[in-house]
Amino acid sequence: MDEFVYVGLPTRVVLGVGALDKVPDEIDLLGIEKVLLIATKAVRDDADLLEIALKDRFAGRIDDVRQHVPIERAEAARNKAKEVDAQGIVAIGGGSAIGLAKAIALTTRLPIVAVPTTYAGSEMTPVWGLTAEGTKTTGSSLDVLPKTVVYDPLLSRRLPLKVTAASVANALAHCAEATWTPKANPITDVTAVEGVRALSEGLRAATTEPTDLEARSNLLYGACLAGSTLAQAGTSLHHKLCHLLGGTYDLPHAETHAAVLPQVTRVKALDAPRAKVRLEAALETDDLATGLYDLFTTAQVPTSLKELGLTEGQAREAADKFAPDDPEVLDILIRAWAGQRPEGAAR
Ligand code: NAD
């Protein structure tokens, strides 16, 4: 075995049907007396229930969250936390709600309890992002890593299938890319492989039975592993390309991952041949890139950037911005733009 370095991150994870009811106890365990609640609009009813259950611990609430955390929203949220004298934050919703909580924690160090309802995985990472004047800046700080993550499959049962499938594609991207980054190691590989198994099984089951709790539990478990492996192994070509595309052309986050991942995998998975074989077994396919593409197609996630509104000229422009005169990047982006089934990569 090659030498490696692995550092575990300190997050407490609670997963179970009805786990939302445990949030007040989890807050007490952290010694927090007053919390600011941040909630995605789509889970307003669950947030209302939580607000009641919090009793005197409830200090205030923010319902308006946006993707990629615009700096004005972050500043308003920080002011609100100060105004209500919050000692902690509970964020319920997708990566956007959790991202806003992280923006507050970045400057205040307030502890976060995250209750994720999508599969984006931000709750397991110390990575924050802020957008100012159309440019997204990201960074990493243990201050923003949620102290506790509560996964309740009851909350994601109403997540529309289209959003579910795209969000799962986002999580699968964390797992796949974690195997070929410079920081990949045997522990992140195992996590990534089990993540792919849980996510692909969960997605197939949720596609036929969207409210099935076992499928939704599997998906949250997979999202937890995916976020955790992303936090450890970091990112590489795939996430960097998606970041550029999302930031420059305002493409939807999760769907962009679905279109780009099979094409990057076609090339980059060759760098991690042992992990590739294991990921293929987990996905029940004989080729990782085509297996991902076929899974997304079956789940009706768009597999082309064209469908997301990008023009071929913009795909070429993005390739040029990312790596001028790099034929591999241009080839990946043109294939992702066209949504070609990714057969036959070789070096
Ligand atoms: P999101 O939070 O915007 O949610 C996607 C959509 O799902 C929204 O329309 C939301 O209203 C809806 N939704 C959420 N929960 C629902 C539910 N239970 N029922 C019905 N609808 C529901 O997006 P996301 O894909 O979860 O997260 C994307 C954001 O997270 C991006 O800004 C991305 O950069 C960030 N992200 C950060 C990290 C990190 O490590 N920092 C990791 C992954 C993603």
PDB file of C-alpha atoms in Angstrom, residues 121-268:
ATOM      1  CA  GLY A 121     -23.529  17.243   0.532  1.00  0.00           C
ATOM      2  CA  SER A 122     -22.447  20.717   1.688  1.00  0.00           C
ATOM      3  CA  GLU A 123     -23.348  19.786   5.289  1.00  0.00           C
ATOM      4  CA  MET A 124     -20.335  17.447   5.507  1.00  0.00           C
ATOM      5  CA  THR A 125     -17.721  19.894   4.235  1.00  0.00           C
ATOM      6  CA  PRO A 126     -15.760  22.855   5.626  1.00  0.00           C
ATOM      7  CA  VAL A 127     -16.104  24.586   2.243  1.00  0.00           C
ATOM      8  CA  TRP A 128     -17.917  27.927   1.995  1.00  0.00           C
ATOM      9  CA  GLY A 129     -18.869  29.973  -1.063  1.00  0.00           C
ATOM     10  CA  LEU A 130     -19.904  33.604  -1.545  1.00  0.00           C
ATOM     11  CA  THR A 131     -20.885  35.433  -4.725  1.00  0.00           C
ATOM     12  CA  ALA A 132     -20.125  39.112  -5.291  1.00  0.00           C
ATOM     13  CA  GLU A 133     -20.638  40.917  -8.605  1.00  0.00           C
ATOM     14  CA  GLY A 134     -21.095  37.653 -10.497  1.00  0.00           C
ATOM     15  CA  THR A 135     -17.920  36.049  -9.166  1.00  0.00           C
ATOM     16  CA  LYS A 136     -18.047  33.182  -6.697  1.00  0.00           C
ATOM     17  CA  THR A 137     -15.261  32.893  -4.147  1.00  0.00           C
ATOM     18  CA  THR A 138     -14.808  29.691  -2.166  1.00  0.00           C
ATOM     19  CA  GLY A 139     -12.631  28.773   0.758  1.00  0.00           C
ATOM     20  CA  SER A 140     -12.278  26.236   3.520  1.00  0.00           C
ATOM     21  CA  SER A 141     -12.573  26.750   7.279  1.00  0.00           C
ATOM     22  CA  LEU A 142     -13.414  24.388  10.125  1.00  0.00           C
ATOM     23  CA  ASP A 143     -15.515  27.251  11.561  1.00  0.00           C
ATOM     24  CA  VAL A 144     -18.183  26.564   8.910  1.00  0.00           C
ATOM     25  CA  LEU A 145     -18.215  22.767   9.212  1.00  0.00           C
ATOM     26  CA  PRO A 146     -21.587  21.889  10.792  1.00  0.00           C
ATOM     27  CA  LYS A 147     -21.225  20.520  14.325  1.00  0.00           C
ATOM     28  CA  THR A 148     -24.233  18.244  13.860  1.00  0.00           C
ATOM     29  CA  VAL A 149     -26.044  16.946  10.771  1.00  0.00           C
ATOM     30  CA  VAL A 150     -29.561  15.564  11.117  1.00  0.00           C
ATOM     31  CA  TYR A 151     -30.788  13.495   8.149  1.00  0.00           C
ATOM     32  CA  ASP A 152     -34.526  12.797   8.099  1.00  0.00           C
ATOM     33  CA  PRO A 153     -35.792  10.952   4.990  1.00  0.00           C
ATOM     34  CA  LEU A 154     -39.345  12.195   5.678  1.00  0.00           C
ATOM     35  CA  LEU A 155     -38.194  15.676   4.598  1.00  0.00           C
ATOM     36  CA  SER A 156     -36.936  14.678   1.153  1.00  0.00           C
ATOM     37  CA  ARG A 157     -39.960  12.604   0.141  1.00  0.00           C
ATOM     38  CA  ARG A 158     -41.514  15.667  -1.510  1.00  0.00           C
ATOM     39  CA  LEU A 159     -38.349  16.584  -3.391  1.00  0.00           C
ATOM     40  CA  PRO A 160     -39.513  16.445  -7.055  1.00  0.00           C
ATOM     41  CA  LEU A 161     -37.987  13.569  -9.038  1.00  0.00           C
ATOM     42  CA  LYS A 162     -36.248  15.944 -11.435  1.00  0.00           C
ATOM     43  CA  VAL A 163     -34.582  17.801  -8.543  1.00  0.00           C
ATOM     44  CA  THR A 164     -33.833  14.481  -6.806  1.00  0.00           C
ATOM     45  CA  ALA A 165     -32.092  13.001  -9.837  1.00  0.00           C
ATOM     46  CA  ALA A 166     -30.006  16.102 -10.551  1.00  0.00           C
ATOM     47  CA  SER A 167     -29.013  16.383  -6.889  1.00  0.00           C
ATOM     48  CA  VAL A 168     -27.977  12.712  -6.852  1.00  0.00           C
ATOM     49  CA  ALA A 169     -25.849  13.411  -9.951  1.00  0.00           C
ATOM     50  CA  ASN A 170     -24.143  16.175  -7.932  1.00  0.00           C
ATOM     51  CA  ALA A 171     -23.424  13.693  -5.118  1.00  0.00           C
ATOM     52  CA  LEU A 172     -22.179  11.027  -7.547  1.00  0.00           C
ATOM     53  CA  ALA A 173     -19.783  13.631  -8.931  1.00  0.00           C
ATOM     54  CA  HIS A 174     -18.267  14.098  -5.453  1.00  0.00           C
ATOM     55  CA  CYS A 175     -17.723  10.325  -5.196  1.00  0.00           C
ATOM     56  CA  ALA A 176     -16.296   9.790  -8.680  1.00  0.00           C
ATOM     57  CA  GLU A 177     -13.956  12.767  -8.597  1.00  0.00           C
ATOM     58  CA  ALA A 178     -12.747  11.889  -5.069  1.00  0.00           C
ATOM     59  CA  THR A 179     -10.974   8.850  -6.559  1.00  0.00           C
ATOM     60  CA  TRP A 180      -8.721  10.780  -8.939  1.00  0.00           C
ATOM     61  CA  THR A 181      -7.793  13.934  -6.957  1.00  0.00           C
ATOM     62  CA  PRO A 182      -4.230  14.307  -5.648  1.00  0.00           C
ATOM     63  CA  LYS A 183      -5.550  13.860  -2.057  1.00  0.00           C
ATOM     64  CA  ALA A 184      -7.439  10.601  -2.816  1.00  0.00           C
ATOM     65  CA  ASN A 185      -6.473   7.799  -0.409  1.00  0.00           C
ATOM     66  CA  PRO A 186      -7.725   4.295   0.502  1.00  0.00           C
ATOM     67  CA  ILE A 187     -10.207   5.670   3.063  1.00  0.00           C
ATOM     68  CA  THR A 188     -11.739   8.229   0.697  1.00  0.00           C
ATOM     69  CA  ASP A 189     -11.886   5.510  -2.000  1.00  0.00           C
ATOM     70  CA  VAL A 190     -13.925   3.179   0.244  1.00  0.00           C
ATOM     71  CA  THR A 191     -16.228   6.052   1.165  1.00  0.00           C
ATOM     72  CA  ALA A 192     -16.666   7.013  -2.492  1.00  0.00           C
ATOM     73  CA  VAL A 193     -17.434   3.450  -3.597  1.00  0.00           C
ATOM     74  CA  GLU A 194     -20.041   2.910  -0.850  1.00  0.00           C
ATOM     75  CA  GLY A 195     -21.458   6.350  -1.684  1.00  0.00           C
ATOM     76  CA  VAL A 196     -21.932   5.350  -5.331  1.00  0.00           C
ATOM     77  CA  ARG A 197     -23.614   2.097  -4.284  1.00  0.00           C
ATOM     78  CA  ALA A 198     -26.071   3.828  -1.939  1.00  0.00           C
ATOM     79  CA  LEU A 199     -26.795   6.708  -4.336  1.00  0.00           C
ATOM     80  CA  SER A 200     -27.349   4.572  -7.429  1.00  0.00           C
ATOM     81  CA  GLU A 201     -29.518   2.031  -5.572  1.00  0.00           C
ATOM     82  CA  GLY A 202     -31.447   4.840  -3.914  1.00  0.00           C
ATOM     83  CA  LEU A 203     -31.972   6.705  -7.190  1.00  0.00           C
ATOM     84  CA  ARG A 204     -33.236   3.611  -9.025  1.00  0.00           C
ATOM     85  CA  ALA A 205     -35.670   2.882  -6.177  1.00  0.00           C
ATOM     86  CA  ALA A 206     -36.821   6.517  -5.831  1.00  0.00           C
ATOM     87  CA  THR A 207     -37.413   6.739  -9.592  1.00  0.00           C
ATOM     88  CA  THR A 208     -40.079   4.029  -9.359  1.00  0.00           C
ATOM     89  CA  GLU A 209     -41.308   4.911  -5.826  1.00  0.00           C
ATOM     90  CA  PRO A 210     -40.457   8.553  -5.021  1.00  0.00           C
ATOM     91  CA  THR A 211     -41.888   8.489  -1.488  1.00  0.00           C
ATOM     92  CA  ASP A 212     -40.234   5.205  -0.464  1.00  0.00           C
ATOM     93  CA  LEU A 213     -38.496   5.895   2.854  1.00  0.00           C
ATOM     94  CA  GLU A 214     -35.857   3.211   2.400  1.00  0.00           C
ATOM     95  CA  ALA A 215     -34.858   4.761  -0.936  1.00  0.00           C
ATOM     96  CA  ARG A 216     -34.792   8.263   0.580  1.00  0.00           C
ATOM     97  CA  SER A 217     -32.715   7.002   3.555  1.00  0.00           C
ATOM     98  CA  ASN A 218     -30.236   5.359   1.177  1.00  0.00           C
ATOM     99  CA  LEU A 219     -29.950   8.615  -0.775  1.00  0.00           C
ATOM    100  CA  LEU A 220     -29.255  10.693   2.356  1.00  0.00           C
ATOM    101  CA  TYR A 221     -26.706   8.130   3.533  1.00  0.00           C
ATOM    102  CA  GLY A 222     -25.064   8.280   0.086  1.00  0.00           C
ATOM    103  CA  ALA A 223     -25.105  12.098   0.158  1.00  0.00           C
ATOM    104  CA  CYS A 224     -23.417  12.018   3.571  1.00  0.00           C
ATOM    105  CA  LEU A 225     -20.645   9.762   2.239  1.00  0.00           C
ATOM    106  CA  ALA A 226     -20.315  11.857  -0.922  1.00  0.00           C
ATOM    107  CA  GLY A 227     -19.991  15.124   1.034  1.00  0.00           C
ATOM    108  CA  SER A 228     -17.532  13.508   3.398  1.00  0.00           C
ATOM    109  CA  THR A 229     -15.320  12.146   0.615  1.00  0.00           C
ATOM    110  CA  LEU A 230     -15.431  15.552  -1.138  1.00  0.00           C
ATOM    111  CA  ALA A 231     -14.350  17.199   2.129  1.00  0.00           C
ATOM    112  CA  GLN A 232     -11.387  14.840   2.428  1.00  0.00           C
ATOM    113  CA  ALA A 233     -10.209  14.293  -1.137  1.00  0.00           C
ATOM    114  CA  GLY A 234     -11.004  17.764  -2.490  1.00  0.00           C
ATOM    115  CA  THR A 235     -11.841  18.523  -6.079  1.00  0.00           C
ATOM    116  CA  SER A 236     -10.197  18.370  -9.470  1.00  0.00           C
ATOM    117  CA  LEU A 237     -11.024  18.931 -13.134  1.00  0.00           C
ATOM    118  CA  HIS A 238     -14.738  18.080 -12.917  1.00  0.00           C
ATOM    119  CA  HIS A 239     -15.705  20.452 -10.085  1.00  0.00           C
ATOM    120  CA  LYS A 240     -13.463  23.191 -11.481  1.00  0.00           C
ATOM    121  CA  LEU A 241     -15.167  22.992 -14.891  1.00  0.00           C
ATOM    122  CA  CYS A 242     -18.652  23.015 -13.299  1.00  0.00           C
ATOM    123  CA  HIS A 243     -17.664  25.970 -11.136  1.00  0.00           C
ATOM    124  CA  LEU A 244     -16.522  27.925 -14.206  1.00  0.00           C
ATOM    125  CA  LEU A 245     -19.655  27.023 -16.211  1.00  0.00           C
ATOM    126  CA  GLY A 246     -22.035  27.813 -13.336  1.00  0.00           C
ATOM    127  CA  GLY A 247     -20.351  31.102 -12.476  1.00  0.00           C
ATOM    128  CA  THR A 248     -19.880  32.391 -16.031  1.00  0.00           C
ATOM    129  CA  TYR A 249     -23.108  31.270 -17.728  1.00  0.00           C
ATOM    130  CA  ASP A 250     -25.421  31.031 -14.677  1.00  0.00           C
ATOM    131  CA  LEU A 251     -26.170  27.352 -15.316  1.00  0.00           C
ATOM    132  CA  PRO A 252     -28.081  25.341 -12.673  1.00  0.00           C
ATOM    133  CA  HIS A 253     -25.615  23.758 -10.217  1.00  0.00           C
ATOM    134  CA  ALA A 254     -26.748  20.126  -9.968  1.00  0.00           C
ATOM    135  CA  GLU A 255     -27.760  19.737 -13.651  1.00  0.00           C
ATOM    136  CA  THR A 256     -24.380  21.056 -14.825  1.00  0.00           C
ATOM    137  CA  HIS A 257     -22.715  18.258 -12.840  1.00  0.00           C
ATOM    138  CA  ALA A 258     -24.920  15.682 -14.581  1.00  0.00           C
ATOM    139  CA  ALA A 259     -23.955  16.898 -18.056  1.00  0.00           C
ATOM    140  CA  VAL A 260     -20.228  17.212 -17.390  1.00  0.00           C
ATOM    141  CA  LEU A 261     -19.525  14.211 -15.126  1.00  0.00           C
ATOM    142  CA  PRO A 262     -19.782  11.357 -17.679  1.00  0.00           C
ATOM    143  CA  GLN A 263     -17.438  13.202 -20.063  1.00  0.00           C
ATOM    144  CA  VAL A 264     -14.805  14.009 -17.412  1.00  0.00           C
ATOM    145  CA  THR A 265     -15.087  10.464 -16.037  1.00  0.00           C
ATOM    146  CA  ARG A 266     -14.433   9.030 -19.512  1.00  0.00           C
ATOM    147  CA  VAL A 267     -10.957  10.575 -19.373  1.00  0.00           C
ATOM    148  CA  LYS A 268     -10.047  11.021 -15.690  1.00  0.00           C
TER     149      LYS A 268
END
